[in-house]
mmCIF file of C-alpha atoms in Angstrom:
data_model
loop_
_atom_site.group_PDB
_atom_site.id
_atom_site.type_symbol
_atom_site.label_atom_id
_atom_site.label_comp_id
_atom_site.label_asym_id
_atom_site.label_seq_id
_atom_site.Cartn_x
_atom_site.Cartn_y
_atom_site.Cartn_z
ATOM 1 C CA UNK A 764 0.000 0.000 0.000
ATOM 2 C CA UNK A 765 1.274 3.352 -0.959
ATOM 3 C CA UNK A 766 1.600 6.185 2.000
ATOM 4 C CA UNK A 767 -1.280 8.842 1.601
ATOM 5 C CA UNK A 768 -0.067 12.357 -0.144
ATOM 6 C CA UNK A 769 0.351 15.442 1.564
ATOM 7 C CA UNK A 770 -0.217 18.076 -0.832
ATOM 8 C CA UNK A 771 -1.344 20.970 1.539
ATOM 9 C CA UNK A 772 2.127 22.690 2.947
ATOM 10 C CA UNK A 773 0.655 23.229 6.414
ATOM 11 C CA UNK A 774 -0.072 19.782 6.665
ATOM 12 C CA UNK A 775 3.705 19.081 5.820
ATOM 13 C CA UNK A 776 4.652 20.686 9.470
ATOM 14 C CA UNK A 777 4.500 18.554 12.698
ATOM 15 C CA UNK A 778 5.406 20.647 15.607
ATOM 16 C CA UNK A 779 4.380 18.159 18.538
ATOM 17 C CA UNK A 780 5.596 14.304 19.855
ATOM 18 C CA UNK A 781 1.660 13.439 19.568
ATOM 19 C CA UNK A 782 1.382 15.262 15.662
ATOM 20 C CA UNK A 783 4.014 12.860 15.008
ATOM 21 C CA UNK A 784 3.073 9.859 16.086
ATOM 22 C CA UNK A 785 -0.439 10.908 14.241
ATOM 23 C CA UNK A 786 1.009 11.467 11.101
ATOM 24 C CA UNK A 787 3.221 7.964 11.030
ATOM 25 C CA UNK A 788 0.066 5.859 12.009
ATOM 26 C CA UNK A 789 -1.801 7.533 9.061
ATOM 27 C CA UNK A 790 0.649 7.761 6.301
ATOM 28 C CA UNK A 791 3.596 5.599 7.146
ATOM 29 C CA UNK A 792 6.320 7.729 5.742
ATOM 30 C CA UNK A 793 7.980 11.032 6.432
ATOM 31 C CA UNK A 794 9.045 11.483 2.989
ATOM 32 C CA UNK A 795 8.806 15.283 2.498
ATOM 33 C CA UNK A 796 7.736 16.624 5.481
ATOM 34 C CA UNK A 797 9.005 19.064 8.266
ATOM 35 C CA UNK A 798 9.334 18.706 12.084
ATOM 36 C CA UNK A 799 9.962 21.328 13.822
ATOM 37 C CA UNK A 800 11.862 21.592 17.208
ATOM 38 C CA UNK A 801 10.454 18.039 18.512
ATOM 39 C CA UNK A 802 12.544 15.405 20.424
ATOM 40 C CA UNK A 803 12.321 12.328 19.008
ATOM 41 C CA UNK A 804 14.999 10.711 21.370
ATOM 42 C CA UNK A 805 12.235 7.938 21.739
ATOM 43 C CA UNK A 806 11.109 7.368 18.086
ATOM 44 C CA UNK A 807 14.579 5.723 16.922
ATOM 45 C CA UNK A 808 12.716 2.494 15.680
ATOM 46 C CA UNK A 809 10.708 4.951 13.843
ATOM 47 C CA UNK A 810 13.475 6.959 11.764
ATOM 48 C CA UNK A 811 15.254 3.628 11.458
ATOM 49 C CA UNK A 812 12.288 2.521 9.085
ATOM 50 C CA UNK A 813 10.486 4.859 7.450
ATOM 51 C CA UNK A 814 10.798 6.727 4.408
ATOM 52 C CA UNK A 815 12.562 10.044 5.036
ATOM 53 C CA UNK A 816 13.209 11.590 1.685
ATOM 54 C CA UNK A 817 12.871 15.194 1.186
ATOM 55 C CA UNK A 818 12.104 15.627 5.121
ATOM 56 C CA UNK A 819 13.319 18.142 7.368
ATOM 57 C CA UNK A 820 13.841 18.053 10.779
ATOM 58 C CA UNK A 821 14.621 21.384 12.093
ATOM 59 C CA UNK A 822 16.090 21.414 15.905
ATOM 60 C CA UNK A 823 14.916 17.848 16.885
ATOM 61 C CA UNK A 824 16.970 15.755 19.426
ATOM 62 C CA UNK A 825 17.786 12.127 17.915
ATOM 63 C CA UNK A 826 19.524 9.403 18.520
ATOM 64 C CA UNK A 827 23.003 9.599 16.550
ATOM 65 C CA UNK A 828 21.976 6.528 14.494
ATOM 66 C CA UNK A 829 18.803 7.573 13.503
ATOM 67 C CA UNK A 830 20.282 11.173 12.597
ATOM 68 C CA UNK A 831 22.954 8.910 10.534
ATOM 69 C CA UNK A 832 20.293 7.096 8.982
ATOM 70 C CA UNK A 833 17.867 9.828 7.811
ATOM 71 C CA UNK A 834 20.649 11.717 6.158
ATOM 72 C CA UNK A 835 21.402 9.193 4.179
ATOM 73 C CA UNK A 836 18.153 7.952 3.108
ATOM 74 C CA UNK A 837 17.887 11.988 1.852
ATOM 75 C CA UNK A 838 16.662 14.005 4.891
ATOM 76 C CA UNK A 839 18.026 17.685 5.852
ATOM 77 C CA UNK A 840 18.976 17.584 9.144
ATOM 78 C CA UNK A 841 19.153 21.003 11.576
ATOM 79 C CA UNK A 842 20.549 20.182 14.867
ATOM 80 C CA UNK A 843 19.713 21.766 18.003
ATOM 81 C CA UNK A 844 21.880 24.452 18.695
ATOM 82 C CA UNK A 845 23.450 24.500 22.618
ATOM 83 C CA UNK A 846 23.731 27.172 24.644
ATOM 84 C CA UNK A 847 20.555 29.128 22.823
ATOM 85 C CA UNK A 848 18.064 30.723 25.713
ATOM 86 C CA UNK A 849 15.650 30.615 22.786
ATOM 87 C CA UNK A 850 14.817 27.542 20.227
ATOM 88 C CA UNK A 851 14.715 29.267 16.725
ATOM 89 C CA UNK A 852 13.485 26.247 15.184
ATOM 90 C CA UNK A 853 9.904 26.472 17.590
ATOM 91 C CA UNK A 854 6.529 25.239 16.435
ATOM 92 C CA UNK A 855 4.662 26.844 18.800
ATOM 93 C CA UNK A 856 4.219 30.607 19.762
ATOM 94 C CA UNK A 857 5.062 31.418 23.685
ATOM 95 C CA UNK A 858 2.995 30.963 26.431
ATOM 96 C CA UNK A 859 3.169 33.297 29.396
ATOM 97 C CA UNK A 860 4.418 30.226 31.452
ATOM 98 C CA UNK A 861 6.825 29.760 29.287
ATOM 99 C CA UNK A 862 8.658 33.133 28.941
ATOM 100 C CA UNK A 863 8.179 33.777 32.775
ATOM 101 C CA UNK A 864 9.712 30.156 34.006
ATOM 102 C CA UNK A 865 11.851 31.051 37.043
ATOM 103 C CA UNK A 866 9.952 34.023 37.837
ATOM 104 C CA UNK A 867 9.341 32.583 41.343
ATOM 105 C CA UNK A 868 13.661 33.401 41.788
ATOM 106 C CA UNK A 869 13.406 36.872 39.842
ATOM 107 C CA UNK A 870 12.978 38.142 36.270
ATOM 108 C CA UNK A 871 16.582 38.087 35.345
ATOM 109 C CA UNK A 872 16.667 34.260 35.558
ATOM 110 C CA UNK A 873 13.630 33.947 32.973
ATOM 111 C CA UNK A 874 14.063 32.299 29.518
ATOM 112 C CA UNK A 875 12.483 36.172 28.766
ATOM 113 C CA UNK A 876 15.186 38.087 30.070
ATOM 114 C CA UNK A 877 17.656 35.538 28.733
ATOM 115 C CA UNK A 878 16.898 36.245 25.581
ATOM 116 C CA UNK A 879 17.282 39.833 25.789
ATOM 117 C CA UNK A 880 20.651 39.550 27.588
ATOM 118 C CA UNK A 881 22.281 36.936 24.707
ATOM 119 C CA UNK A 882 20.154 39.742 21.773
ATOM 120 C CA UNK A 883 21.888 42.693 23.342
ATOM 121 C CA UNK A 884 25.336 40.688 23.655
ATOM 122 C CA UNK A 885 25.508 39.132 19.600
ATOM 123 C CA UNK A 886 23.983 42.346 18.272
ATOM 124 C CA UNK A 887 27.079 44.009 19.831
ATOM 125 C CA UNK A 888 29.220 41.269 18.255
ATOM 126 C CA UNK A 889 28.122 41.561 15.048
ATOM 127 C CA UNK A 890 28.085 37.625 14.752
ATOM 128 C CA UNK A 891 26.679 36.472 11.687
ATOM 129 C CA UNK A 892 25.450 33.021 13.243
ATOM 130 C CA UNK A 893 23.430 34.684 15.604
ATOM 131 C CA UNK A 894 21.650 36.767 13.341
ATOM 132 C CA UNK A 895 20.896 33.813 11.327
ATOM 133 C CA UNK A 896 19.713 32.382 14.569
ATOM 134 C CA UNK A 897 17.652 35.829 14.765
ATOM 135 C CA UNK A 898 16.280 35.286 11.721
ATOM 136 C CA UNK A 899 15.012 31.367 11.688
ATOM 137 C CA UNK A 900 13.432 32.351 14.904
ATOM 138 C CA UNK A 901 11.522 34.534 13.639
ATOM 139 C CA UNK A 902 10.529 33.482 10.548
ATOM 140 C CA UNK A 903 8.854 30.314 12.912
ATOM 141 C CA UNK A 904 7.500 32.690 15.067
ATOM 142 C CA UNK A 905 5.678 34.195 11.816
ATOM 143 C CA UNK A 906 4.528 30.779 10.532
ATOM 144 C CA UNK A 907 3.291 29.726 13.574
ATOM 145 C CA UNK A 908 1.600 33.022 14.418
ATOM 146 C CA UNK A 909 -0.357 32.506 10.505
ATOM 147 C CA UNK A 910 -1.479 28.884 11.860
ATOM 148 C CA UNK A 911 -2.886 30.272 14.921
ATOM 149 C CA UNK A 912 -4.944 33.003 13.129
ATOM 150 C CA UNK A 913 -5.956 31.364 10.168
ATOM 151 C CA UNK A 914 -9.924 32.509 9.943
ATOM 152 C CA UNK A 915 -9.935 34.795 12.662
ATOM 153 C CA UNK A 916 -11.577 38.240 12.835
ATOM 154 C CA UNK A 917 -8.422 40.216 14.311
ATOM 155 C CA UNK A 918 -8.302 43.681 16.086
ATOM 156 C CA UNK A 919 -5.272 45.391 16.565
ATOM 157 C CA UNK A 920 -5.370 47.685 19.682
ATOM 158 C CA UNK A 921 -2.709 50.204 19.789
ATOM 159 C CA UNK A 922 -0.948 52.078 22.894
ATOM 160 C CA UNK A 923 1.993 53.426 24.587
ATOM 161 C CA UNK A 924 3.852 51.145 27.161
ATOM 162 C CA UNK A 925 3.782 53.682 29.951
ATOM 163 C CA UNK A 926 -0.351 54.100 30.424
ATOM 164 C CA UNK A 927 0.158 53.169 34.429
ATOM 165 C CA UNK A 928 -2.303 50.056 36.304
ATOM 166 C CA UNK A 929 -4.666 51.722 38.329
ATOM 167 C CA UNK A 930 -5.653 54.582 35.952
ATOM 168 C CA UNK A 931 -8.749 55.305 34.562
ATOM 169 C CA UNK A 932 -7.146 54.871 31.039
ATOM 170 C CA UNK A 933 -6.036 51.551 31.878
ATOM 171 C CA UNK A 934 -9.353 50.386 33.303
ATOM 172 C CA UNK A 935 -10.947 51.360 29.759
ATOM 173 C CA UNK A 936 -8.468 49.836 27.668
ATOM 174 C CA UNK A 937 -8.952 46.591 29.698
ATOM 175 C CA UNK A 938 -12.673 47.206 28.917
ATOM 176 C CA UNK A 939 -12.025 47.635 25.013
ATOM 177 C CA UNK A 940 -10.220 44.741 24.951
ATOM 178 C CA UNK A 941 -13.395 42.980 26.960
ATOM 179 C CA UNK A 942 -15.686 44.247 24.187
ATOM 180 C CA UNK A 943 -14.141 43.118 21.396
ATOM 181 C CA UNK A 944 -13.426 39.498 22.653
ATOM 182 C CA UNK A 945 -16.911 38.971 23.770
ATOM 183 C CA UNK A 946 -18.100 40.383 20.477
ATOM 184 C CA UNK A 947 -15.800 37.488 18.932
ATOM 185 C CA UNK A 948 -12.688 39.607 17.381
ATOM 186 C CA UNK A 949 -9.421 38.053 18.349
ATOM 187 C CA UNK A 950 -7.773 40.774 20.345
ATOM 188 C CA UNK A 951 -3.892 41.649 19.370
ATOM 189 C CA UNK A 952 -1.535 43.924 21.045
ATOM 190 C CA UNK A 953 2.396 45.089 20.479
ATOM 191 C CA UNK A 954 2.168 42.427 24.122
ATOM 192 C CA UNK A 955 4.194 44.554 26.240
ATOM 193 C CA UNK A 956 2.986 46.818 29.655
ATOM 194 C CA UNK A 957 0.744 49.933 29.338
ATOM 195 C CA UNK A 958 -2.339 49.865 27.162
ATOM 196 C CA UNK A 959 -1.046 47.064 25.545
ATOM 197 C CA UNK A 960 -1.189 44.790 28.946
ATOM 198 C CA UNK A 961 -4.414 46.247 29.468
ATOM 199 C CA UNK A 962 -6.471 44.900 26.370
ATOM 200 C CA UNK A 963 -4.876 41.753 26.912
ATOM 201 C CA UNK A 964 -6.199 41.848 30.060
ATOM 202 C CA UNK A 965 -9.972 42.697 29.022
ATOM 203 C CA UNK A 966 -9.768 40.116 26.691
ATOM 204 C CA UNK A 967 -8.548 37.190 29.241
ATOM 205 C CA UNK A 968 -11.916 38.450 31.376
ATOM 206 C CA UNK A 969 -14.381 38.395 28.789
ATOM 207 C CA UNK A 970 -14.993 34.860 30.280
ATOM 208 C CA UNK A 971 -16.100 36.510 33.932
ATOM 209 C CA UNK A 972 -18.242 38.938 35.158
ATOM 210 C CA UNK A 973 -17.958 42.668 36.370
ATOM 211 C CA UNK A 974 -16.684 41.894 39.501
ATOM 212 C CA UNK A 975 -13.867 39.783 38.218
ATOM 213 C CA UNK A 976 -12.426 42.585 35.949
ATOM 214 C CA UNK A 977 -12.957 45.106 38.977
ATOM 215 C CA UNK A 978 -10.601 42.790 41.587
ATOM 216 C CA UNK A 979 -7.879 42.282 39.093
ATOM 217 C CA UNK A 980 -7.637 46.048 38.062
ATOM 218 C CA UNK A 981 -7.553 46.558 42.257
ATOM 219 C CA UNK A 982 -4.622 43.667 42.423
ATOM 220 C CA UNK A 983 -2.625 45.166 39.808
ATOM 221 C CA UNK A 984 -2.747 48.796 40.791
ATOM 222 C CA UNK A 985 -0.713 47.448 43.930
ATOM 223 C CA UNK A 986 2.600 47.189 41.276
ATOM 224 C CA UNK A 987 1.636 49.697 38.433
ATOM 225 C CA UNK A 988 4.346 49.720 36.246
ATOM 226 C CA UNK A 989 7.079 47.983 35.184
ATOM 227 C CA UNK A 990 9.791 50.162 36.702
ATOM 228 C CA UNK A 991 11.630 49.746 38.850
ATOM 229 C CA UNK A 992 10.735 45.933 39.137
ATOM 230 C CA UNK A 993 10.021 43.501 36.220
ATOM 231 C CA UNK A 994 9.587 40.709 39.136
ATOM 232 C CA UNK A 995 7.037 42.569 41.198
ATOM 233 C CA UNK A 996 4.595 43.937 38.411
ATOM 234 C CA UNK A 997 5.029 40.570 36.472
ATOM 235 C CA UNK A 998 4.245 38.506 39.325
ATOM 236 C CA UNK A 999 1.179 40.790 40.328
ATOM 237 C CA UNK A 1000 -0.068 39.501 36.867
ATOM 238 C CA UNK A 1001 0.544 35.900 37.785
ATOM 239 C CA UNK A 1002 -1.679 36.268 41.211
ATOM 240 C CA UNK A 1003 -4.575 37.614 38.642
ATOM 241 C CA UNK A 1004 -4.156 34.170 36.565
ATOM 242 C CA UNK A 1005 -3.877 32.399 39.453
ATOM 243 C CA UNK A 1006 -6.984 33.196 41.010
ATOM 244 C CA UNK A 1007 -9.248 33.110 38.386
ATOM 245 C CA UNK A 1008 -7.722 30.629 35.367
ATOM 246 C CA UNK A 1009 -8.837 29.913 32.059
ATOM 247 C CA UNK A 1010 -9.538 33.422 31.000
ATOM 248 C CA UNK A 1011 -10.112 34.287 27.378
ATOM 249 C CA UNK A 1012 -7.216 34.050 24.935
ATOM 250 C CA UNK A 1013 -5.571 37.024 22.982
ATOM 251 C CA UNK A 1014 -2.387 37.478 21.340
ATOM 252 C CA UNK A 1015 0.305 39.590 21.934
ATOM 253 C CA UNK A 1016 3.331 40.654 19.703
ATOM 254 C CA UNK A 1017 5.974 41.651 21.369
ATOM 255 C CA UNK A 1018 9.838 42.202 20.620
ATOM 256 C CA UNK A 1019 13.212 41.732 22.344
ATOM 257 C CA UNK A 1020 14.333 45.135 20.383
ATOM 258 C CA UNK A 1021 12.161 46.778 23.200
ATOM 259 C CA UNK A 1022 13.489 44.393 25.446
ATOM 260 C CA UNK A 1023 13.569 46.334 28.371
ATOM 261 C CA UNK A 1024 9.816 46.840 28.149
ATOM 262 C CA UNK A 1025 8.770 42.953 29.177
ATOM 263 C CA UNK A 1026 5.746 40.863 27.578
ATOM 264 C CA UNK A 1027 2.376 41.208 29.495
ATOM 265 C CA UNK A 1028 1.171 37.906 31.174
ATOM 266 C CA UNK A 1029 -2.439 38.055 29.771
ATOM 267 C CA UNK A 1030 -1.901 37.240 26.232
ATOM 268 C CA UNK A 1031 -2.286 33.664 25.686
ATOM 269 C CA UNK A 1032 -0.089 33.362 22.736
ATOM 270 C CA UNK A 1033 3.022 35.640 22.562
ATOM 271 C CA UNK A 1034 4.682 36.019 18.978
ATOM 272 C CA UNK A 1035 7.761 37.349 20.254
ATOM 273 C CA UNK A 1036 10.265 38.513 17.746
ATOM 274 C CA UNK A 1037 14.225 39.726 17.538
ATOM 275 C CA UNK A 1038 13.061 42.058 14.630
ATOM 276 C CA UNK A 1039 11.057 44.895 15.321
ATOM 277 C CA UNK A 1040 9.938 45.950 11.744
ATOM 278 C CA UNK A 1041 9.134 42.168 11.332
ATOM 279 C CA UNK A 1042 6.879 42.475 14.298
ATOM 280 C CA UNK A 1043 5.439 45.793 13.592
ATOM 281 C CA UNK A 1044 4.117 45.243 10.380
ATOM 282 C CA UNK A 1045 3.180 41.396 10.788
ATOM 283 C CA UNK A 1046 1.052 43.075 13.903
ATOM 284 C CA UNK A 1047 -0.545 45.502 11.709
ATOM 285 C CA UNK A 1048 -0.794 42.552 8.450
ATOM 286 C CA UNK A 1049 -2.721 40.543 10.726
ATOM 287 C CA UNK A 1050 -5.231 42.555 11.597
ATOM 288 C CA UNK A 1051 -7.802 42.384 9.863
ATOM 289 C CA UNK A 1052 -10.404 43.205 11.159
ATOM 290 C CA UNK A 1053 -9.121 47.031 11.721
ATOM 291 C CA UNK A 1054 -7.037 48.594 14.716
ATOM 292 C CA UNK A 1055 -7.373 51.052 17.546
ATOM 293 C CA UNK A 1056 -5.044 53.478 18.298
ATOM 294 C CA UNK A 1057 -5.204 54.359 22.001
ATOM 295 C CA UNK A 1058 -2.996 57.770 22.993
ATOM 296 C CA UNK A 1059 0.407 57.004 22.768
ATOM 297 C CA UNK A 1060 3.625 58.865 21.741
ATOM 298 C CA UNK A 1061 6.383 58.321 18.756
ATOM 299 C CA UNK A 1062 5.739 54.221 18.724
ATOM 300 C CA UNK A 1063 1.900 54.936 18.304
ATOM 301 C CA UNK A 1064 2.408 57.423 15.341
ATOM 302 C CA UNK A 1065 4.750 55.274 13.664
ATOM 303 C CA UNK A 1066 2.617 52.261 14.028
ATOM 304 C CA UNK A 1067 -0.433 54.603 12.845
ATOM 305 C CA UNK A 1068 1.153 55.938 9.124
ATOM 306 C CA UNK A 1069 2.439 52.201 9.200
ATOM 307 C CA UNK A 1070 -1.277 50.808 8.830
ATOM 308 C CA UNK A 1071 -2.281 53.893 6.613
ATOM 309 C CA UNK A 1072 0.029 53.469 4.151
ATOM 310 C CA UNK A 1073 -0.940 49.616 2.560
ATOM 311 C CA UNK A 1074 -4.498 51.067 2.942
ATOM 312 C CA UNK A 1075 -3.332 54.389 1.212
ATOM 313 C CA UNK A 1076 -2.271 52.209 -1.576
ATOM 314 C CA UNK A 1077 -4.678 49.400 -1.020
ATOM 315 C CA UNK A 1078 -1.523 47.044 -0.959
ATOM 316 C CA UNK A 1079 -3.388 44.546 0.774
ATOM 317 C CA UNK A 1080 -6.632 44.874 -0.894
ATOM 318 C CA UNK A 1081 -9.668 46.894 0.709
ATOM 319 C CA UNK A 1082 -8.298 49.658 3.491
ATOM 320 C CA UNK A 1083 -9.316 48.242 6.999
ATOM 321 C CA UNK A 1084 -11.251 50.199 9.764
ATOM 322 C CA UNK A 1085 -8.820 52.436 12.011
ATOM 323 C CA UNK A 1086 -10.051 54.852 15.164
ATOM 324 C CA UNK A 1087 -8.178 56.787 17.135
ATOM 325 C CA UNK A 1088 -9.548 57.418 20.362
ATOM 326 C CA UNK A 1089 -8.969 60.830 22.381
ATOM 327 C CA UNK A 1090 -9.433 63.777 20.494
ATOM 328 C CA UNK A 1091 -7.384 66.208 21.925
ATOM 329 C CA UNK A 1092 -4.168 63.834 21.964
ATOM 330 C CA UNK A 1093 -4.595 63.174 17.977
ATOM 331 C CA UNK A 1094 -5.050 66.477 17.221
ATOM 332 C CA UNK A 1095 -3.232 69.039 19.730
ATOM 333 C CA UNK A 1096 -0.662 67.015 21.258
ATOM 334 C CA UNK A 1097 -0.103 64.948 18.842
ATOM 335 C CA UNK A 1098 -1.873 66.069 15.522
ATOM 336 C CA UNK A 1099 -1.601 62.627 13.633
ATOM 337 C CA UNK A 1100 -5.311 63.164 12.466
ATOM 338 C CA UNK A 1101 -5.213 65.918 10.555
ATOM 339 C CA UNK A 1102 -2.876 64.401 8.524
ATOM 340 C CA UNK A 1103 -4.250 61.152 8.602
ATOM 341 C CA UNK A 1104 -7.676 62.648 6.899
ATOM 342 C CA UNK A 1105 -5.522 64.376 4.347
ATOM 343 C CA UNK A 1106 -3.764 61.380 3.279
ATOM 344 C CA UNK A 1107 -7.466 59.657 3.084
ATOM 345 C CA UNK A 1108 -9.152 62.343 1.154
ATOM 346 C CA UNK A 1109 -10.793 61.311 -1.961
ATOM 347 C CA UNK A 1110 -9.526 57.510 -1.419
ATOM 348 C CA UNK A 1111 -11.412 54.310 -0.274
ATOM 349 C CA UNK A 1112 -9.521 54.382 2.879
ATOM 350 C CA UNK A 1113 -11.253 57.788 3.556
ATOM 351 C CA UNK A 1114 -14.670 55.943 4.690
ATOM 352 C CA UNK A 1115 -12.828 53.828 6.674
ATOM 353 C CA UNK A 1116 -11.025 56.351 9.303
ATOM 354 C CA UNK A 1117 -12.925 57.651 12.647
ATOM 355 C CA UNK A 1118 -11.741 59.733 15.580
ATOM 356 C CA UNK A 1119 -13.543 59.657 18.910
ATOM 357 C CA UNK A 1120 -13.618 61.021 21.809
ATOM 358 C CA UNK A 1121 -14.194 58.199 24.576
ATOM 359 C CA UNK A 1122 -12.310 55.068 24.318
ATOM 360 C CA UNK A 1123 -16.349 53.842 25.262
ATOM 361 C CA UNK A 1124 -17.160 55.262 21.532
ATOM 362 C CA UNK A 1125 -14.129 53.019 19.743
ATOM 363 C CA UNK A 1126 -16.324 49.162 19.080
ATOM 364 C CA UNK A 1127 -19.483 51.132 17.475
ATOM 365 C CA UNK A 1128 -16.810 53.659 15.027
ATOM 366 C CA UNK A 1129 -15.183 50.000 14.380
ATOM 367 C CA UNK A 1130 -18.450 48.732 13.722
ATOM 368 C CA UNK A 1131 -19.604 51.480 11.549
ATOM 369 C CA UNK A 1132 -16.656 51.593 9.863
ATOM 370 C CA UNK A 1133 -16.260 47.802 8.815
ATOM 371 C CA UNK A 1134 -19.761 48.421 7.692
#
């Protein structure tokens, strides 16, 4: 009996132990396919016997046989590399869990912070295996973040890092993000602190009632910011999870460019990248669904003529809904909108720009203006 096809390419990538096993029961070969970043240590019998032409195996622990044997029977082998604080070859996006392991000893011993320190130490070096590293990561990071969303209704929500817990522009964001989740958007934020953390946060409580969102605002005033300690306002974000699990899922988009400025706790999936104009305008690809620009300062207005621009030239297809929210920050302190509504004049995009006033007003303009 011949092994059945793959023809679709996402069906080519297994990224778990169980995927595998799944695949080999089904088909009986790996001919062709790609496995990403999954120990096999205890599937020798496997790789002795099967098929393995054309496949890939990108960062996955074998036995030194079975590696021996797959090359030869025409295989592209990618070993794991040692001594990474990071797995460029990951399936998977990050989990919250999984960035903040060791946070219980402080934030410097995190796989997070890790990161940042060996980023900040080969970008100094100028090594060009490390920015190869860079790159493979984050090129899986990408693919991984397009299986996640495929058919979702994405909002981007937009904000500077230093809106403070315990404000009454946090507590809105939080309810924005609320909004949209329970009106079934998937929620996505640049991940980090500030209004960012805060939409995350409204989305992981779209589950739970009033009350819910009103304790965890109260828990998380206690360490408002980020500075001067990662460990205490991260872990103040951990309590929150603790106490009431299985929130609602969102994704944030964070990068280790900003690394300094740590990933927020509530997102449920964390695309984290080394790249910042990779993450910046994959955020802004991906959402589809339009974006809100809270107040924020030079990252905001970047990230605002960085979404106007494919829907100045319709580069992606049909422009995409974007509000700003506070009208005296878009227009006296920062007077993006008056040149946003110039650049829209007289061009489809024009219909699909809105300024309001409350953050309250931002789901109805996004409404009206998907419309």
């Amino acid at each position: 009996m011949q092994p059945t096809p793959l023809h679709a390419s996402r069906d080519r990538e297994i990224e778990s132990l169980a995927e595998f096993d799944e695949v080999v029961s089904k088909h009986g070969s790996l001919a062709h396919l790609r496995v990403q970043a999954v120990d096999l240590t205890a599937r020798t019998t496997d790789l002795l016997s099967l098929d393995t032409a054309g496949a890939v195996f990108l960062g996955c622990p074998m036995d030194p046989d079975a590696a021996a044997r797959v090359r030869a029977a025409g295989a592209l082998v990618f070993p794991p590399v040692p001594g990474l604080p990071f797995d460029p070859y990951r399936g998977l996006l990050y989990s919250p869990a999984e960035l903040f392991d060791g946070l219980d000893v402080d934030y410097e011993a995190t796989p997070d912070a890790r990161a940042y320190a060996w980023f900040q130490q080969t970008k100094a070096d100028g090594d060009i295996f490390a920015s190869m590293l860079r790159a493979v990561h984050d090129d899986a990071v990408s693919d991984a973040l397009d299986e996640l969303l495929v058919g979702a209704r994405v909002v981007g929500v937009m904000g500077g890092h230093a809106m403070a817990r315990g404000t009454q522009a946090y507590e809105g964001a939080a309810r924005l993000g609320r909004e949209l989740a329970r009106a079934g958007y998937t929620v996505a934020t640049g991940g980090g602190p500030g209004a960012m953390e805060a939409a995350n946060l409204g989305a992981y409580a779209a589950p739970f009632d009033d009350e819910m969102l009103g304790e965890a605002l109260e828990l998380l005033a206690r360490a408002p910011s980020f500075v001067p300690s990662i460990t205490d306002w991260a872990r103040a974000a951990f309590d929150v999870r603790e106490r009431w699990p299985s929130g609602g899922a969102s994704v944030g988009i964070p990068t280790w460019f900003y690394g300094h400025e740590p990933p927020n706790a509530f997102a449920a999936h964390i695309a984290k990248y080394f790249a910042n104009a990779t993450r910046e305008d994959g955020l802004l690809a991906r959402s589809n669904a339009g974006v809100v620009f809270l107040p924020g300062a030079a990252g905001t207005v970047q990230e605002i003529f960085d979404n106007a621009t494919p829907n100045y030239y319709e580069s992606r297809g049909e422009p995409t809904p974007m509000v700003l929210v506070n009208r005296a920050h878009w227009t006296e302190k920062h007077p993006t909108w008056p040149l946003l509504q110039s650049l829209a004049r007289e061009r489809a995009m024009e219909s699909r720009i809105a300024l309001v006033d409350r953050i309250e007003d931002a789901p109805d303009a996004l409404k009206r203006l998907a419309g």
